Amino acid sequence: NEAIHHNNKIIFKYQKYILNSSNQSEQVERKRGTTYRVSPYKIIINDGFYYLLSYSSQYQAMRTFRLDRMKEVKLLQEARDGSEEYSKIDIQNYTHQVFSMVSGKKERVTICFINSLLDAVIDRFGTGKDVRYNKKDDHHFLLTAEVEISDQFFSWICGFRKRAYIVAPDEIVKQMNTFLSD
């Protein structure tokens, strides 16, 4: 929080889980302990987890990091950068686009759902100006929205089983079919 309020950069090490030789899960440092250097902008809660939305000069893009996986966080006496990229983000829609806070290529996608899923879909995507809902028939509706395509997005669709499927664009339908066959 101090770095956000004072417009400073931070460095930290980032953790991931692995299964050790005893089949027990343990956290280890990602990228062999590489230090991440970012410009923090906002703390976001998504699906019960807290994330740091920050700008990475290395990747010239906004990135998210789970707070509980960050360790050895240190405040730098360097001014943060990335304010132009941050200003392009509509925070209200950001978590609707980024599934489980894993980034992917943004695409406008149309998905068909059974009507009983409308509440869950609105919870995920909201009702903003860039989100469209259309009745398909008496039992289904279509959602058209911009999402970041990732395995988490495809997994989210799979969680609805036969009650949801991607309609368009064709390239994303093909990617979904590849995801299902892998």
Short mmCIF file of N, CA and C in Angstrom, two decimals, residues 46-165:
data_model
loop_
_atom_site.label_atom_id
_atom_site.label_comp_id
_atom_site.label_asym_id
_atom_site.label_seq_id
_atom_site.Cartn_x
_atom_site.Cartn_y
_atom_site.Cartn_z
N ASN A 46 -10.49 -10.81 -6.18
CA ASN A 46 -11.15 -11.58 -7.24
C ASN A 46 -11.26 -13.02 -6.75
N ASP A 47 -12.47 -13.56 -6.76
CA ASP A 47 -12.72 -14.93 -6.33
C ASP A 47 -12.10 -15.23 -4.96
N GLY A 48 -12.14 -14.26 -4.06
CA GLY A 48 -11.65 -14.47 -2.70
C GLY A 48 -10.15 -14.30 -2.52
N PHE A 49 -9.43 -13.91 -3.55
CA PHE A 49 -7.99 -13.69 -3.45
C PHE A 49 -7.67 -12.23 -3.71
N TYR A 50 -6.60 -11.76 -3.07
CA TYR A 50 -6.15 -10.39 -3.28
C TYR A 50 -5.01 -10.39 -4.28
N TYR A 51 -5.09 -9.46 -5.23
CA TYR A 51 -4.09 -9.34 -6.29
C TYR A 51 -3.54 -7.92 -6.33
N LEU A 52 -2.30 -7.81 -6.75
CA LEU A 52 -1.70 -6.52 -6.99
C LEU A 52 -1.70 -6.29 -8.49
N LEU A 53 -2.37 -5.23 -8.92
CA LEU A 53 -2.35 -4.82 -10.32
C LEU A 53 -1.17 -3.87 -10.46
N SER A 54 -0.25 -4.21 -11.35
CA SER A 54 0.97 -3.42 -11.46
C SER A 54 1.43 -3.36 -12.91
N TYR A 55 2.34 -2.43 -13.17
CA TYR A 55 2.91 -2.28 -14.49
C TYR A 55 4.31 -2.87 -14.49
N SER A 56 4.59 -3.69 -15.50
CA SER A 56 5.92 -4.27 -15.66
C SER A 56 6.63 -3.56 -16.80
N SER A 57 7.70 -2.86 -16.49
CA SER A 57 8.49 -2.20 -17.54
C SER A 57 9.12 -3.24 -18.46
N GLN A 58 9.49 -4.37 -17.89
CA GLN A 58 10.12 -5.44 -18.68
C GLN A 58 9.20 -5.91 -19.80
N TYR A 59 7.91 -6.07 -19.50
CA TYR A 59 6.96 -6.57 -20.48
C TYR A 59 6.12 -5.46 -21.12
N GLN A 60 6.30 -4.23 -20.63
CA GLN A 60 5.56 -3.09 -21.15
C GLN A 60 4.05 -3.34 -21.12
N ALA A 61 3.59 -3.90 -19.97
CA ALA A 61 2.18 -4.25 -19.85
C ALA A 61 1.79 -4.33 -18.38
N MET A 62 0.48 -4.27 -18.15
CA MET A 62 -0.05 -4.45 -16.81
C MET A 62 -0.01 -5.94 -16.48
N ARG A 63 0.30 -6.26 -15.22
CA ARG A 63 0.38 -7.64 -14.73
C ARG A 63 -0.30 -7.72 -13.37
N THR A 64 -0.78 -8.91 -13.05
CA THR A 64 -1.38 -9.12 -11.73
C THR A 64 -0.59 -10.20 -11.00
N PHE A 65 -0.50 -10.03 -9.66
CA PHE A 65 0.22 -10.97 -8.81
C PHE A 65 -0.61 -11.20 -7.56
N ARG A 66 -0.76 -12.47 -7.16
CA ARG A 66 -1.47 -12.77 -5.91
C ARG A 66 -0.62 -12.32 -4.74
N LEU A 67 -1.21 -11.54 -3.86
CA LEU A 67 -0.47 -11.00 -2.71
C LEU A 67 0.09 -12.09 -1.81
N ASP A 68 -0.67 -13.17 -1.62
CA ASP A 68 -0.21 -14.22 -0.73
C ASP A 68 0.94 -15.03 -1.32
N ARG A 69 1.29 -14.80 -2.57
CA ARG A 69 2.40 -15.51 -3.19
C ARG A 69 3.64 -14.62 -3.37
N MET A 70 3.53 -13.39 -2.92
CA MET A 70 4.66 -12.47 -2.99
C MET A 70 5.43 -12.55 -1.68
N LYS A 71 6.76 -12.57 -1.76
CA LYS A 71 7.56 -12.58 -0.54
C LYS A 71 8.77 -11.67 -0.74
N GLU A 72 9.36 -11.29 0.38
CA GLU A 72 10.51 -10.39 0.37
C GLU A 72 10.22 -9.12 -0.43
N VAL A 73 9.06 -8.54 -0.17
CA VAL A 73 8.65 -7.31 -0.85
C VAL A 73 9.43 -6.14 -0.28
N LYS A 74 10.01 -5.35 -1.18
CA LYS A 74 10.79 -4.18 -0.75
C LYS A 74 10.38 -2.96 -1.56
N LEU A 75 10.21 -1.87 -0.86
CA LEU A 75 9.89 -0.58 -1.47
C LEU A 75 11.17 0.02 -2.05
N LEU A 76 11.10 0.46 -3.29
CA LEU A 76 12.24 1.11 -3.93
C LEU A 76 12.03 2.62 -3.94
N GLN A 77 13.10 3.32 -3.92
CA GLN A 77 13.01 4.79 -4.00
C GLN A 77 13.10 5.22 -5.47
N GLU A 78 12.30 4.54 -6.30
CA GLU A 78 12.21 4.85 -7.73
C GLU A 78 10.75 5.17 -8.04
N ALA A 79 10.54 6.20 -8.84
CA ALA A 79 9.18 6.55 -9.24
C ALA A 79 8.60 5.45 -10.12
N ARG A 80 7.36 5.13 -9.88
CA ARG A 80 6.73 4.10 -10.70
C ARG A 80 6.47 4.64 -12.10
N ASP A 81 6.33 3.71 -13.04
CA ASP A 81 5.99 4.07 -14.41
C ASP A 81 4.74 3.29 -14.82
N GLY A 82 4.29 3.48 -16.05
CA GLY A 82 3.12 2.76 -16.54
C GLY A 82 1.80 3.47 -16.33
N SER A 83 1.83 4.74 -15.94
CA SER A 83 0.56 5.43 -15.66
C SER A 83 -0.32 5.51 -16.89
N GLU A 84 0.27 5.59 -18.07
CA GLU A 84 -0.53 5.65 -19.30
C GLU A 84 -1.28 4.32 -19.51
N GLU A 85 -0.59 3.20 -19.29
CA GLU A 85 -1.24 1.89 -19.42
C GLU A 85 -2.33 1.72 -18.36
N TYR A 86 -2.04 2.14 -17.14
CA TYR A 86 -3.02 2.01 -16.06
C TYR A 86 -4.26 2.84 -16.37
N SER A 87 -4.08 4.01 -16.93
CA SER A 87 -5.23 4.89 -17.21
C SER A 87 -6.16 4.29 -18.27
N LYS A 88 -5.69 3.34 -19.04
CA LYS A 88 -6.51 2.69 -20.08
C LYS A 88 -7.43 1.61 -19.51
N ILE A 89 -7.19 1.23 -18.26
CA ILE A 89 -7.95 0.13 -17.67
C ILE A 89 -9.22 0.63 -17.01
N ASP A 90 -10.32 -0.02 -17.31
CA ASP A 90 -11.58 0.21 -16.63
C ASP A 90 -11.64 -0.84 -15.52
N ILE A 91 -11.27 -0.44 -14.32
CA ILE A 91 -11.15 -1.38 -13.20
C ILE A 91 -12.43 -2.17 -12.99
N GLN A 92 -13.57 -1.53 -13.16
CA GLN A 92 -14.85 -2.20 -12.94
C GLN A 92 -15.01 -3.41 -13.87
N ASN A 93 -14.52 -3.29 -15.10
CA ASN A 93 -14.64 -4.40 -16.06
C ASN A 93 -13.41 -5.30 -16.08
N TYR A 94 -12.33 -4.87 -15.46
CA TYR A 94 -11.07 -5.60 -15.56
C TYR A 94 -11.20 -7.04 -15.07
N THR A 95 -11.77 -7.25 -13.88
CA THR A 95 -11.87 -8.60 -13.35
C THR A 95 -12.88 -9.44 -14.12
N HIS A 96 -13.80 -8.81 -14.83
CA HIS A 96 -14.73 -9.56 -15.67
C HIS A 96 -14.00 -10.12 -16.89
N GLN A 97 -12.96 -9.44 -17.33
CA GLN A 97 -12.23 -9.84 -18.53
C GLN A 97 -11.13 -10.83 -18.24
N VAL A 98 -10.52 -10.73 -17.08
CA VAL A 98 -9.35 -11.54 -16.76
C VAL A 98 -9.78 -12.67 -15.82
N PHE A 99 -9.93 -13.87 -16.34
CA PHE A 99 -10.39 -15.00 -15.56
C PHE A 99 -9.28 -15.49 -14.67
N SER A 100 -9.57 -15.60 -13.36
CA SER A 100 -8.61 -16.04 -12.36
C SER A 100 -7.32 -15.24 -12.44
N MET A 101 -7.42 -14.03 -12.92
CA MET A 101 -6.33 -13.07 -12.98
C MET A 101 -5.15 -13.58 -13.80
N VAL A 102 -5.41 -14.39 -14.81
CA VAL A 102 -4.38 -14.84 -15.73
C VAL A 102 -4.61 -14.16 -17.06
N SER A 103 -3.62 -13.45 -17.53
CA SER A 103 -3.77 -12.67 -18.75
C SER A 103 -3.70 -13.53 -19.98
N GLY A 104 -4.37 -13.09 -21.01
CA GLY A 104 -4.33 -13.70 -22.32
C GLY A 104 -4.66 -12.64 -23.35
N LYS A 105 -4.78 -13.05 -24.59
CA LYS A 105 -5.12 -12.12 -25.66
C LYS A 105 -6.59 -11.74 -25.56
N LYS A 106 -6.87 -10.45 -25.63
CA LYS A 106 -8.26 -9.99 -25.54
C LYS A 106 -8.98 -10.26 -26.85
N GLU A 107 -10.18 -10.80 -26.73
CA GLU A 107 -11.03 -11.10 -27.89
C GLU A 107 -12.48 -10.82 -27.52
N ARG A 108 -13.23 -10.40 -28.50
CA ARG A 108 -14.68 -10.25 -28.33
C ARG A 108 -15.29 -11.60 -28.65
N VAL A 109 -15.99 -12.19 -27.68
CA VAL A 109 -16.47 -13.55 -27.79
C VAL A 109 -17.98 -13.58 -27.56
N THR A 110 -18.66 -14.48 -28.28
CA THR A 110 -20.08 -14.72 -28.05
C THR A 110 -20.24 -16.12 -27.50
N ILE A 111 -20.99 -16.23 -26.39
CA ILE A 111 -21.18 -17.49 -25.70
C ILE A 111 -22.68 -17.71 -25.51
N CYS A 112 -23.13 -18.93 -25.74
CA CYS A 112 -24.54 -19.29 -25.52
C CYS A 112 -24.67 -19.98 -24.17
N PHE A 113 -25.67 -19.55 -23.38
CA PHE A 113 -25.93 -20.11 -22.05
C PHE A 113 -27.41 -20.48 -21.95
N ILE A 114 -27.71 -21.45 -21.06
CA ILE A 114 -29.12 -21.68 -20.75
C ILE A 114 -29.59 -20.54 -19.85
N ASN A 115 -30.86 -20.22 -19.91
CA ASN A 115 -31.41 -19.06 -19.19
C ASN A 115 -31.15 -19.07 -17.69
N SER A 116 -31.13 -20.23 -17.07
CA SER A 116 -30.96 -20.28 -15.62
C SER A 116 -29.57 -19.80 -15.17
N LEU A 117 -28.64 -19.62 -16.10
CA LEU A 117 -27.29 -19.16 -15.76
C LEU A 117 -27.12 -17.65 -15.83
N LEU A 118 -28.19 -16.94 -16.15
CA LEU A 118 -28.08 -15.50 -16.34
C LEU A 118 -27.48 -14.78 -15.12
N ASP A 119 -27.92 -15.13 -13.90
CA ASP A 119 -27.36 -14.48 -12.71
C ASP A 119 -25.85 -14.68 -12.61
N ALA A 120 -25.40 -15.91 -12.82
CA ALA A 120 -23.97 -16.21 -12.72
C ALA A 120 -23.18 -15.46 -13.79
N VAL A 121 -23.74 -15.34 -14.98
CA VAL A 121 -23.04 -14.66 -16.07
C VAL A 121 -22.98 -13.15 -15.80
N ILE A 122 -24.07 -12.58 -15.30
CA ILE A 122 -24.06 -11.16 -14.97
C ILE A 122 -23.09 -10.89 -13.82
N ASP A 123 -23.02 -11.81 -12.85
CA ASP A 123 -22.03 -11.65 -11.77
C ASP A 123 -20.62 -11.59 -12.33
N ARG A 124 -20.33 -12.36 -13.35
CA ARG A 124 -18.99 -12.42 -13.93
C ARG A 124 -18.73 -11.24 -14.86
N PHE A 125 -19.69 -10.88 -15.72
CA PHE A 125 -19.45 -9.88 -16.76
C PHE A 125 -20.08 -8.52 -16.49
N GLY A 126 -21.02 -8.45 -15.58
CA GLY A 126 -21.68 -7.18 -15.33
C GLY A 126 -22.63 -6.82 -16.45
N THR A 127 -23.02 -5.55 -16.46
CA THR A 127 -23.97 -5.07 -17.46
C THR A 127 -23.46 -3.79 -18.12
N GLY A 128 -22.15 -3.66 -18.23
CA GLY A 128 -21.55 -2.46 -18.80
C GLY A 128 -21.88 -2.27 -20.27
N LYS A 129 -21.46 -1.12 -20.77
CA LYS A 129 -21.79 -0.75 -22.15
C LYS A 129 -21.16 -1.66 -23.19
N ASP A 130 -20.06 -2.35 -22.83
CA ASP A 130 -19.39 -3.22 -23.79
C ASP A 130 -19.84 -4.67 -23.70
N VAL A 131 -20.86 -4.93 -22.89
CA VAL A 131 -21.38 -6.28 -22.71
C VAL A 131 -22.79 -6.32 -23.28
N ARG A 132 -23.05 -7.33 -24.15
CA ARG A 132 -24.37 -7.46 -24.77
C ARG A 132 -25.01 -8.78 -24.40
N TYR A 133 -26.28 -8.74 -24.05
CA TYR A 133 -27.07 -9.93 -23.78
C TYR A 133 -28.21 -9.95 -24.79
N ASN A 134 -28.41 -11.10 -25.43
CA ASN A 134 -29.50 -11.25 -26.41
C ASN A 134 -30.19 -12.58 -26.19
N LYS A 135 -31.51 -12.56 -26.30
CA LYS A 135 -32.27 -13.80 -26.21
C LYS A 135 -32.03 -14.59 -27.50
N LYS A 136 -31.67 -15.87 -27.36
CA LYS A 136 -31.48 -16.73 -28.54
C LYS A 136 -32.78 -17.43 -28.87
N ASP A 137 -33.38 -18.04 -27.84
CA ASP A 137 -34.68 -18.70 -27.98
C ASP A 137 -35.31 -18.74 -26.58
N ASP A 138 -36.35 -19.52 -26.40
CA ASP A 138 -37.03 -19.54 -25.10
C ASP A 138 -36.19 -20.14 -23.97
N HIS A 139 -35.12 -20.84 -24.31
CA HIS A 139 -34.33 -21.53 -23.29
C HIS A 139 -32.89 -21.04 -23.18
N HIS A 140 -32.45 -20.19 -24.10
CA HIS A 140 -31.04 -19.77 -24.16
C HIS A 140 -30.88 -18.28 -24.39
N PHE A 141 -29.75 -17.75 -23.94
CA PHE A 141 -29.39 -16.37 -24.26
C PHE A 141 -27.93 -16.35 -24.73
N LEU A 142 -27.58 -15.28 -25.41
CA LEU A 142 -26.22 -15.08 -25.89
C LEU A 142 -25.58 -13.93 -25.14
N LEU A 143 -24.33 -14.11 -24.79
CA LEU A 143 -23.53 -13.05 -24.19
C LEU A 143 -22.43 -12.71 -25.20
N THR A 144 -22.22 -11.43 -25.45
CA THR A 144 -21.08 -10.99 -26.25
C THR A 144 -20.31 -10.00 -25.40
N ALA A 145 -19.03 -10.32 -25.17
CA ALA A 145 -18.18 -9.50 -24.31
C ALA A 145 -16.73 -9.72 -24.67
N GLU A 146 -15.90 -8.78 -24.24
CA GLU A 146 -14.46 -8.92 -24.43
C GLU A 146 -13.90 -9.68 -23.24
N VAL A 147 -13.15 -10.74 -23.52
CA VAL A 147 -12.50 -11.53 -22.47
C VAL A 147 -11.05 -11.75 -22.86
N GLU A 148 -10.26 -12.13 -21.88
CA GLU A 148 -8.88 -12.51 -22.17
C GLU A 148 -8.86 -14.03 -22.30
N ILE A 149 -8.48 -14.48 -23.48
CA ILE A 149 -8.51 -15.91 -23.78
C ILE A 149 -7.37 -16.61 -23.06
N SER A 150 -7.72 -17.60 -22.27
CA SER A 150 -6.74 -18.37 -21.51
C SER A 150 -7.34 -19.72 -21.17
N ASP A 151 -6.51 -20.63 -20.69
CA ASP A 151 -7.03 -21.93 -20.25
C ASP A 151 -8.05 -21.77 -19.14
N GLN A 152 -7.87 -20.73 -18.28
CA GLN A 152 -8.83 -20.50 -17.21
C GLN A 152 -10.19 -20.11 -17.77
N PHE A 153 -10.19 -19.33 -18.85
CA PHE A 153 -11.45 -18.97 -19.49
C PHE A 153 -12.13 -20.22 -20.03
N PHE A 154 -11.38 -21.06 -20.75
CA PHE A 154 -11.96 -22.29 -21.30
C PHE A 154 -12.46 -23.20 -20.18
N SER A 155 -11.70 -23.27 -19.08
CA SER A 155 -12.11 -24.09 -17.94
C SER A 155 -13.41 -23.56 -17.32
N TRP A 156 -13.52 -22.24 -17.26
CA TRP A 156 -14.74 -21.64 -16.72
C TRP A 156 -15.95 -22.06 -17.56
N ILE A 157 -15.80 -22.02 -18.88
CA ILE A 157 -16.89 -22.45 -19.78
C ILE A 157 -17.20 -23.93 -19.52
N CYS A 158 -16.15 -24.76 -19.40
CA CYS A 158 -16.35 -26.20 -19.17
C CYS A 158 -17.10 -26.47 -17.88
N GLY A 159 -16.94 -25.61 -16.89
CA GLY A 159 -17.63 -25.79 -15.62
C GLY A 159 -19.15 -25.80 -15.75
N PHE A 160 -19.65 -25.24 -16.85
CA PHE A 160 -21.10 -25.24 -17.08
C PHE A 160 -21.57 -26.45 -17.87
N ARG A 161 -20.61 -27.30 -18.26
CA ARG A 161 -20.88 -28.53 -19.01
C ARG A 161 -21.68 -28.22 -20.26
N LYS A 162 -22.78 -28.90 -20.51
CA LYS A 162 -23.54 -28.70 -21.74
C LYS A 162 -24.45 -27.48 -21.69
N ARG A 163 -24.37 -26.71 -20.60
CA ARG A 163 -25.25 -25.56 -20.45
C ARG A 163 -24.65 -24.28 -21.02
N ALA A 164 -23.42 -24.36 -21.57
CA ALA A 164 -22.78 -23.18 -22.16
C ALA A 164 -21.80 -23.63 -23.25
N TYR A 165 -21.69 -22.83 -24.30
CA TYR A 165 -20.69 -23.10 -25.34
C TYR A 165 -20.38 -21.82 -26.09
#
